[in-house]
XYZ file of C-alpha atoms in Angstrom:
620
model
C 0.006 0.108 -0.061
C 1.105 3.405 -0.719
C 1.491 6.114 2.181
C 0.604 9.617 2.235
C 3.680 11.481 1.177
C 4.035 14.749 2.809
C 7.699 15.305 2.052
C 10.248 15.163 -0.900
C 12.031 12.600 1.750
C 9.146 10.194 2.268
C 8.682 10.139 -1.769
C 12.081 9.263 -2.228
C 11.770 6.633 0.701
C 8.669 5.333 -1.228
C 10.553 5.058 -4.511
C 13.524 3.086 -3.123
C 11.291 0.900 -0.918
C 9.463 0.010 -4.204
C 12.619 -0.620 -6.088
C 14.130 -3.241 -3.675
C 10.428 -4.917 -2.998
C 9.993 -5.171 -6.823
C 13.519 -6.715 -7.125
C 12.943 -9.012 -4.330
C 9.729 -9.956 -5.841
C 11.569 -11.629 -8.746
C 13.583 -13.956 -6.773
C 12.392 -17.779 -6.673
C 11.218 -18.397 -3.321
C 14.182 -20.632 -2.517
C 16.643 -17.730 -3.317
C 14.333 -15.524 -1.510
C 14.483 -17.493 1.786
C 18.557 -17.584 1.356
C 18.291 -13.723 1.000
C 16.172 -13.614 4.391
C 18.353 -15.796 6.163
C 21.632 -13.990 5.466
C 19.955 -10.426 6.145
C 18.965 -11.832 9.747
C 22.434 -13.555 10.303
C 24.381 -10.499 9.329
C 22.073 -7.825 11.108
C 20.217 -9.754 13.827
C 20.194 -6.381 16.170
C 18.161 -4.768 13.518
C 15.311 -7.568 13.217
C 13.759 -8.490 16.493
C 11.783 -11.047 14.594
C 13.261 -13.571 12.367
C 13.165 -12.084 8.982
C 11.690 -15.483 7.601
C 8.423 -14.721 9.440
C 8.133 -11.143 7.787
C 6.130 -10.544 4.593
C 7.925 -8.459 2.020
C 6.334 -5.343 3.199
C 7.452 -5.682 6.490
C 10.824 -6.791 5.664
C 11.451 -3.594 3.206
C 10.154 -1.471 5.601
C 12.197 -2.727 8.514
C 15.471 -2.397 6.302
C 14.913 1.385 5.305
C 14.054 2.167 8.983
C 17.187 0.815 10.178
C 19.509 2.073 7.659
C 19.796 5.164 5.266
C 18.669 4.769 1.577
C 21.996 4.323 0.262
C 22.916 1.940 3.064
C 19.979 -0.103 2.641
C 20.560 -0.383 -1.431
C 24.122 -1.245 -0.632
C 23.330 -4.110 1.706
C 20.858 -5.389 -0.864
C 23.269 -5.598 -3.705
C 25.921 -7.390 -1.474
C 23.533 -10.394 -0.462
C 22.160 -10.348 -4.126
C 25.982 -10.965 -5.139
C 26.525 -13.805 -2.298
C 23.359 -15.593 -3.677
C 24.570 -15.362 -7.439
C 22.153 -13.149 -8.495
C 23.872 -10.486 -10.564
C 21.350 -10.210 -13.183
C 18.787 -8.699 -10.358
C 21.644 -6.458 -9.016
C 21.481 -5.021 -12.730
C 17.737 -4.901 -12.413
C 17.819 -3.125 -9.079
C 20.440 -0.644 -10.207
C 18.181 0.193 -13.325
C 15.317 0.529 -11.120
C 17.127 3.023 -9.185
C 18.287 5.295 -11.790
C 14.450 5.363 -13.048
C 13.340 6.130 -9.537
C 15.932 8.772 -9.150
C 14.797 10.310 -12.484
C 10.994 9.972 -11.005
C 12.233 11.781 -8.080
C 14.033 14.577 -9.779
C 11.082 14.663 -12.331
C 8.416 15.230 -9.643
C 10.448 17.847 -8.375
C 10.441 19.752 -11.452
C 6.806 19.213 -12.301
C 5.758 20.130 -8.573
C 7.657 23.708 -8.947
C 5.812 24.074 -12.439
C 2.762 22.886 -11.533
C 2.326 22.758 -7.936
C 1.180 26.300 -7.480
C -1.309 28.775 -9.427
C -1.641 32.495 -9.417
C -5.028 32.286 -7.927
C -4.893 34.418 -4.575
C -5.686 37.585 -2.981
C -2.485 39.200 -3.650
C -1.874 40.045 -7.373
C 0.934 37.882 -8.691
C 0.868 35.469 -5.262
C 1.044 32.098 -6.115
C -0.728 29.501 -3.911
C -0.674 25.670 -3.758
C -3.038 24.225 -6.007
C -4.729 21.934 -3.293
C -5.819 25.166 -1.387
C -7.625 26.561 -4.593
C -8.580 23.390 -6.867
C -12.374 22.968 -6.682
C -13.593 19.708 -8.253
C -14.657 19.914 -11.836
C -18.003 18.408 -13.229
C -16.070 15.538 -15.753
C -18.478 12.773 -17.360
C -17.791 10.311 -19.506
C -19.711 11.155 -22.593
C -18.736 13.578 -24.943
C -21.025 15.870 -27.649
C -23.232 17.128 -25.258
C -23.342 20.537 -26.625
C -22.967 23.686 -24.371
C -24.881 24.547 -21.297
C -28.195 26.174 -22.276
C -29.419 27.460 -18.929
C -30.879 30.819 -19.158
C -32.273 33.559 -16.999
C -35.032 34.546 -19.556
C -35.346 31.884 -22.223
C -36.273 28.180 -21.959
C -34.239 26.840 -24.804
C -34.679 23.604 -26.380
C -31.792 20.599 -25.942
C -29.633 20.859 -28.676
C -30.143 17.234 -29.680
C -26.673 16.290 -28.420
C -25.623 13.186 -27.020
C -28.361 11.458 -24.918
C -26.248 8.579 -23.278
C -26.176 8.637 -19.574
C -23.188 10.265 -18.313
C -21.031 8.802 -15.726
C -19.495 11.175 -13.306
C -15.577 11.148 -12.994
C -12.588 12.707 -11.162
C -9.218 12.936 -12.338
C -8.084 9.713 -10.508
C -10.320 7.955 -13.274
C -8.368 9.387 -16.045
C -6.202 6.474 -17.712
C -6.422 4.504 -14.153
C -5.531 0.988 -13.718
C -9.404 0.385 -13.626
C -10.262 2.088 -16.820
C -6.935 0.340 -18.747
C -8.342 -2.983 -17.641
C -11.965 -2.508 -18.582
C -11.265 -0.353 -22.001
C -7.921 -1.979 -23.120
C -7.358 1.930 -24.250
C -4.186 3.682 -23.746
C -5.336 7.087 -25.504
C -7.744 9.522 -23.698
C -9.258 12.658 -24.969
C -10.094 15.154 -22.353
C -12.069 18.064 -24.420
C -14.059 20.964 -23.239
C -15.278 24.534 -23.931
C -12.423 27.330 -23.323
C -12.319 28.243 -19.789
C -13.761 24.846 -18.487
C -10.946 23.612 -16.738
C -9.021 21.369 -18.676
C -5.579 22.600 -17.799
C -6.491 22.596 -13.959
C -7.698 19.133 -14.069
C -4.274 18.152 -15.825
C -2.632 20.043 -13.140
C -4.627 18.205 -10.481
C -3.765 14.666 -12.469
C -0.022 15.647 -11.933
C -0.066 16.364 -8.566
C -2.206 13.570 -7.469
C 0.640 11.375 -9.218
C 3.404 13.172 -7.637
C 2.002 12.795 -4.106
C 1.075 9.109 -4.777
C -2.517 9.676 -4.417
C -3.118 7.962 -7.548
C -1.518 6.623 -11.139
C 0.956 4.701 -9.219
C 0.974 2.226 -12.093
C 2.520 5.071 -14.165
C 6.576 5.044 -13.691
C 7.030 8.347 -15.416
C 4.719 11.186 -16.700
C 5.623 13.844 -19.118
C 3.557 17.009 -19.661
C 4.121 18.301 -23.040
C 2.051 21.403 -23.666
C 1.966 22.250 -27.358
C 3.090 25.710 -26.648
C 6.015 24.588 -25.493
C 6.444 22.210 -28.121
C 6.359 24.882 -30.696
C 9.792 25.522 -30.337
C 10.810 22.338 -32.059
C 8.551 22.811 -34.920
C 11.136 24.510 -37.531
C 14.262 22.176 -37.148
C 15.120 18.510 -37.323
C 14.507 16.843 -33.665
C 14.152 13.694 -32.197
C 12.078 12.356 -29.431
C 14.852 11.828 -26.823
C 16.028 15.188 -27.835
C 12.558 16.844 -26.830
C 12.314 15.033 -23.741
C 15.755 15.816 -22.648
C 15.493 19.711 -23.468
C 12.279 19.929 -21.535
C 13.288 17.590 -18.720
C 17.226 17.392 -18.318
C 16.660 14.778 -15.569
C 15.664 12.188 -18.529
C 19.522 12.318 -19.680
C 20.102 9.407 -17.366
C 17.427 7.198 -19.096
C 18.614 4.581 -22.034
C 16.123 4.096 -24.783
C 15.311 0.681 -23.343
C 13.983 2.410 -20.390
C 11.161 3.738 -22.430
C 10.317 0.465 -23.769
C 10.453 -2.046 -21.098
C 7.062 -3.863 -19.794
C 7.534 -2.532 -16.324
C 7.986 1.044 -16.968
C 4.805 2.518 -18.057
C 4.978 6.273 -19.178
C 2.156 8.742 -19.602
C 2.335 11.869 -22.077
C -0.154 14.487 -21.622
C -0.514 16.881 -24.789
C -1.749 19.650 -23.250
C -3.978 22.002 -25.961
C -3.585 19.779 -28.898
C -5.796 22.420 -30.664
C -2.946 25.003 -30.187
C -1.035 23.110 -32.702
C -0.964 24.673 -36.392
C 0.514 21.980 -38.170
C -1.671 19.113 -39.976
C -1.153 16.002 -38.515
C -0.969 13.753 -41.506
C -1.787 10.369 -40.478
C -1.760 8.547 -43.929
C 1.318 9.506 -45.126
C 3.650 10.587 -42.261
C 6.847 8.649 -42.296
C 6.686 5.560 -39.851
C 9.197 6.132 -36.846
C 10.468 3.508 -34.288
C 13.412 5.064 -33.249
C 13.218 7.617 -30.235
C 17.038 9.063 -31.392
C 16.318 9.460 -34.960
C 15.856 13.230 -36.049
C 12.621 14.303 -37.975
C 10.054 16.693 -37.895
C 7.827 17.426 -34.517
C 4.847 16.497 -36.740
C 5.964 12.945 -37.646
C 6.810 12.274 -33.991
C 3.233 13.507 -32.624
C 1.596 11.237 -35.501
C 3.783 8.230 -34.726
C 3.188 8.672 -30.863
C -0.437 8.666 -31.354
C -0.370 5.719 -33.677
C 1.228 3.834 -31.081
C 4.350 3.249 -33.638
C 6.906 5.124 -31.446
C 6.072 4.280 -28.024
C 3.501 1.184 -28.132
C 3.211 0.761 -24.457
C 2.734 4.573 -23.579
C -0.358 6.054 -22.405
C -1.644 9.388 -23.888
C -3.573 11.864 -22.451
C -4.624 14.658 -24.839
C -6.510 17.963 -23.737
C -8.348 20.063 -26.498
C -11.142 22.456 -27.259
C -13.896 20.884 -29.380
C -12.240 19.935 -32.659
C -13.258 20.685 -36.182
C -11.358 17.394 -37.288
C -10.412 14.949 -34.729
C -6.862 15.237 -34.243
C -6.674 11.444 -33.485
C -6.212 8.747 -36.167
C -9.357 7.542 -37.659
C -8.477 4.110 -36.734
C -7.167 4.522 -33.359
C -9.163 3.210 -30.309
C -9.556 5.825 -27.770
C -11.909 6.978 -24.855
C -13.162 10.608 -24.746
C -14.411 12.488 -21.374
C -15.965 15.831 -21.273
C -14.993 18.716 -18.818
C -17.893 20.712 -18.378
C -16.458 23.220 -15.571
C -18.586 23.850 -12.244
C -21.520 22.580 -10.905
C -23.751 25.023 -8.713
C -22.310 23.841 -5.422
C -18.509 24.261 -6.679
C -19.177 27.893 -7.858
C -19.582 29.132 -4.267
C -16.686 26.803 -3.071
C -14.384 28.196 -5.499
C -14.925 31.698 -4.319
C -14.323 30.512 -0.637
C -11.214 28.802 -1.330
C -9.878 31.822 -3.270
C -10.790 34.235 -0.716
C -10.030 32.757 2.738
C -11.696 35.969 4.525
C -15.084 34.876 4.850
C -16.714 38.313 4.743
C -14.858 38.628 1.496
C -16.064 35.412 -0.167
C -19.777 36.402 0.927
C -19.419 39.832 -1.126
C -18.178 37.913 -3.850
C -20.823 35.169 -3.862
C -23.616 37.916 -3.176
C -22.422 39.778 -6.282
C -22.666 36.487 -8.205
C -25.990 36.013 -6.918
C -27.469 39.530 -7.629
C -27.980 38.218 -11.427
C -29.275 34.653 -12.496
C -27.295 35.235 -15.689
C -23.952 35.761 -13.731
C -24.531 32.941 -11.418
C -25.248 30.466 -14.410
C -22.021 31.869 -16.376
C -20.073 30.962 -13.323
C -20.215 27.370 -14.782
C -16.869 28.252 -16.208
C -13.928 28.602 -14.078
C -12.744 30.995 -16.371
C -15.686 33.152 -15.989
C -15.383 32.851 -11.949
C -11.543 33.577 -12.231
C -12.230 36.782 -13.981
C -15.051 37.747 -11.091
C -12.204 36.702 -8.625
C -9.790 39.067 -10.307
C -11.998 41.828 -10.188
C -12.782 41.545 -6.346
C -8.955 40.801 -5.788
C -8.428 44.390 -7.109
C -11.117 45.713 -5.011
C -10.022 44.254 -1.951
C -6.313 44.991 -2.405
C -6.865 48.934 -3.441
C -7.983 51.071 -1.125
C -9.370 53.669 -3.652
C -11.170 50.937 -5.719
C -14.995 50.878 -5.897
C -17.124 48.656 -3.547
C -17.829 46.259 -6.014
C -17.503 45.624 -9.877
C -19.982 47.606 -12.223
C -23.594 45.955 -11.472
C -24.280 45.646 -15.262
C -23.766 42.150 -16.703
C -22.181 43.404 -19.814
C -19.224 44.246 -17.873
C -18.098 40.719 -17.031
C -19.008 39.504 -20.683
C -16.676 42.173 -22.112
C -13.990 40.846 -19.559
C -14.592 37.548 -20.901
C -14.273 38.617 -24.409
C -11.048 40.412 -23.665
C -9.524 37.283 -21.865
C -10.541 34.999 -24.719
C -9.180 37.591 -27.245
C -5.981 37.684 -25.284
C -5.451 34.269 -25.578
C -6.202 34.036 -29.217
C -3.437 36.832 -30.162
C -0.858 35.321 -27.775
C -1.391 31.461 -28.655
C -3.254 31.143 -31.611
C -3.649 33.997 -34.214
C -0.393 36.277 -33.186
C -0.185 37.703 -36.812
C -4.125 38.887 -37.111
C -4.229 42.753 -37.580
C -6.766 44.922 -35.540
C -8.568 45.596 -38.730
C -9.232 41.875 -39.156
C -10.101 41.051 -35.641
C -12.799 43.922 -35.580
C -14.226 42.412 -39.134
C -14.134 38.903 -37.519
C -16.130 40.181 -34.544
C -18.532 41.930 -37.083
C -18.951 39.019 -38.947
C -19.670 36.675 -35.978
C -21.717 39.233 -34.276
C -23.993 39.553 -37.266
C -24.707 35.954 -37.295
C -25.469 35.995 -33.562
C -27.847 38.662 -34.548
C -29.613 37.169 -37.350
C -29.891 33.694 -35.270
C -31.399 35.265 -32.572
C -34.111 37.191 -34.693
C -35.143 33.608 -35.912
C -34.947 32.256 -32.532
C -31.934 29.965 -33.224
C -29.206 28.856 -31.326
C -27.380 26.491 -33.579
C -26.437 26.115 -37.115
C -25.269 23.287 -39.218
C -21.763 22.639 -40.223
C -23.561 22.871 -43.862
C -25.264 25.990 -43.473
C -22.085 27.547 -41.863
C -20.225 27.144 -45.137
C -22.214 30.165 -46.565
C -21.291 32.595 -44.075
C -17.966 33.550 -44.915
C -16.592 32.829 -41.369
C -13.508 30.501 -41.182
C -14.649 27.605 -38.724
C -11.251 27.188 -37.325
C -11.312 31.003 -36.153
C -14.880 30.874 -34.604
C -14.355 27.472 -32.951
C -10.851 26.852 -32.187
C -9.087 30.201 -32.075
C -11.639 32.856 -30.646
C -13.111 30.405 -28.307
C -16.385 31.930 -28.678
C -18.033 29.034 -30.576
C -18.040 25.130 -30.239
C -19.045 22.251 -32.365
C -20.517 19.216 -31.583
C -22.436 16.078 -32.891
C -26.061 15.098 -32.835
C -27.796 11.784 -33.364
C -31.404 12.518 -34.339
C -32.155 9.203 -35.524
C -30.089 5.762 -35.502
C -26.755 5.654 -37.158
C -27.182 9.253 -38.400
C -24.841 12.048 -37.184
C -25.153 15.668 -38.049
C -22.504 18.266 -37.377
C -23.682 21.499 -35.321
C -21.845 24.713 -34.218
C -23.270 27.027 -31.470
C -21.724 29.764 -29.185
C -20.114 28.493 -26.077
C -23.285 29.804 -24.285
C -26.604 31.345 -25.517
C -25.744 34.423 -23.569
C -22.456 34.612 -25.429
C -24.601 34.732 -28.601
C -26.510 37.429 -27.254
C -23.578 39.531 -26.140
C -21.983 39.096 -29.548
C -25.276 40.306 -31.167
C -25.173 43.355 -28.823
C -21.511 44.158 -29.632
C -22.566 43.859 -33.494
C -25.243 46.640 -33.077
C -22.844 48.663 -30.807
C -19.912 48.624 -33.274
C -22.387 48.952 -36.366
C -23.083 52.184 -34.584
C -19.835 53.467 -33.468
C -17.931 52.345 -36.620
C -20.306 52.829 -39.181
C -23.017 54.999 -38.073
C -25.913 52.402 -38.501
C -28.728 51.550 -36.607
C -29.434 47.785 -37.305
C -32.967 47.792 -35.642
C -34.302 49.896 -38.545
C -34.455 48.866 -42.066
C -33.045 51.941 -43.396
C -29.773 53.278 -41.745
C -30.239 56.922 -42.781
C -33.582 58.675 -43.492
C -33.844 61.381 -45.786
C -35.582 64.574 -44.296
C -36.228 67.543 -46.191
C -33.176 66.827 -48.158
C -30.689 65.982 -45.515
C -29.295 62.734 -44.342
C -30.485 62.178 -40.735
C -27.525 60.336 -38.901
C -28.929 58.192 -36.182
C -28.084 59.322 -32.488
C -27.189 57.073 -29.409
C -30.811 57.529 -28.130
C -31.961 56.581 -31.767
C -30.277 53.395 -31.310
C -31.330 52.293 -27.795
C -35.099 53.384 -28.286
C -35.176 51.035 -31.272
C -33.285 48.304 -29.193
C -35.792 48.588 -26.530
C -38.716 49.011 -28.359
C -37.817 45.911 -30.731
C -37.382 43.900 -27.655
C -40.998 44.863 -26.378
C -42.399 43.787 -29.384
C -41.254 40.200 -28.797
C -43.068 38.577 -26.138
C -40.973 35.315 -25.852
C -37.954 37.410 -24.596
C -35.401 36.440 -27.721
C -34.080 39.867 -27.587
C -34.155 41.041 -23.994
C -30.541 39.931 -22.964
C -29.298 41.584 -26.334
C -31.136 44.927 -25.256
C -29.569 44.725 -21.724
C -26.026 43.967 -22.998
C -26.116 46.929 -25.399
C -27.400 49.309 -22.678
C -24.628 48.123 -20.538
C -21.934 48.791 -23.226
C -22.963 52.232 -23.455
C -21.361 52.991 -19.923
C -18.184 54.370 -19.066
C -16.782 51.154 -17.786
C -17.716 49.310 -20.798
C -17.005 52.201 -23.387
C -13.023 51.924 -21.775
C -12.834 48.107 -22.331
C -14.422 47.978 -25.872
C -12.514 51.137 -27.111
C -9.660 49.116 -28.844
C -12.545 47.695 -31.192
C -13.744 51.214 -31.872
C -12.193 52.929 -34.909
C -13.410 56.541 -33.554
C -13.585 58.038 -30.238
C -16.868 56.853 -28.302
C -18.719 59.875 -26.557
C -21.930 59.465 -24.984
C -22.301 61.926 -22.169
C -25.878 62.006 -21.481
C -26.898 58.499 -22.464
C -27.675 56.804 -19.355
C -30.047 59.338 -17.887
C -31.798 59.800 -21.159
C -32.101 56.195 -21.499
C -33.519 55.923 -17.889
C -35.981 58.273 -18.712
C -37.180 56.770 -21.865
C -37.633 53.216 -20.300
C -39.695 54.621 -17.400
C -42.028 56.175 -19.873
C -42.216 52.755 -21.364
C -43.145 51.119 -18.278
C -45.991 53.471 -17.738
C -47.392 52.528 -21.113
C -49.576 49.585 -22.275
C -47.275 46.539 -21.761
C -47.390 43.163 -20.282
C -46.092 42.160 -16.859
C -43.321 40.050 -18.383
C -42.246 43.251 -20.505
C -42.148 45.180 -17.540
C -40.226 42.929 -15.846
C -37.581 43.033 -18.668
C -37.660 47.008 -18.651
C -37.085 46.686 -14.980
C -33.855 44.670 -15.694
C -32.902 47.218 -18.187
C -32.943 49.696 -15.696
C -30.680 47.751 -13.440
C -28.101 47.587 -16.347
C -27.967 51.439 -16.160
C -27.206 51.470 -12.205
């Protein structure tokens, strides 16, 4: 049994214990009895009980308790030599080298993955165990996005109807799952910000601490943003590992191929890899020391040609084309973010002061939409960042702006930063604005028709690259549906219905700001006594509010609320990079409040009055 490890010394103790135990278990019964007899005769004072009556666990434990690690190994080698088992000495030496590599590798991984920047002080790193909140991980994929909504009742998007089995990070490529599925490759997929990388961190830390995956001898996380350095020059698999993990220089090629050295490779962020994985014509590769391209190495790893006994975990956003060979058997699981109780748990872990945590939770609970969107850990993190600034700055406001548009703009900014840094660094600002306009226009047209998904076939007519929308921007997702048996259809939707509504509002905002257009009226400029009438800010918002009032089903409610929030100073500052001219709306809020109160006094239903009240909340 594995003991709970609380220090690097105890981890090293366990690894040496494991090496000696594994070696002695390979001895025939007669030789093992001889080994025990010689051990007892040579060191009777260290063994109160005759060693013959001790089982393997007690024997090795007692040896390591009485002597240092190095002395225990030396004693074991001497006795093996005395009974003529020199091959076992070589085997023990090999295990010791591997375990030394594992120990040093664990140290490296703990420094890299053991702490995260998620604390009350800006830039402060905290142990992962202090902040990690259990994620909603399920055994089935293609479930489509979360469709919970404050206003609308949206029909389930015909996604996977199989019963999902709840999983934890300990279940990923575990001994039990390997025995059950005989599958050594697993795809961990999920929406942007759903917690995939945090799940990987948790798995790595559990392995380091001996809490799971002890059938894995060595674990090598290979994030694709780190692998990119090897894209433009010939390289071997050994060179990649020795560059990223210098500890592995002590390993021989046969160490990677032996039956009792199970190795797990974690490819985090396969969707960030820009190269085309050619599974049909890639050069076969079986030599770890042979130099070739990164593409060939990745393809041969995934095809089980390079390390057929390896375990492979891949994390990725929903892919356009599965980046796994079509004929390769693999398991797929879905990271879906937080369930409702975990949303509060996250904030209580991040803010140790109960009063501060309560303030954050109260802010989230002030809007059902904010509460729903906290199913994404990224969204929770953005809310936490806002309050972290507030709690740390005496001159900061008491809480973030009350309008929901503010946090959605923060989400857009976070996804855009990731896009610029890792996925599309060469895209110009003008092209970025053009992309947002096209995607926002699509979002608006779909809302008008009450649509929240679009088939891949119909998408082709839009002129929007699917890779940009799904992979690079992170604003959309793709999934399969199975409306009838043996028939699958490919659909694309926004990562949440409110993200679609936000992008539709952004389209209205940018159309007015950059082009002087009011998308809520058929004619953009009306001719009045020979002059073109340029729409004003209030023209835009009046027509938006009136359009939403005509929709009793509420399909334009959230769009209107987002658009009103975008006109406030806090949002204008965030959206300024997308504006091609200076935005000045000085008296907008007061005028909009007066107009909405006037509409509330009119002949509108109770449902429409509730909507108008929510609009006023956006303007506070």
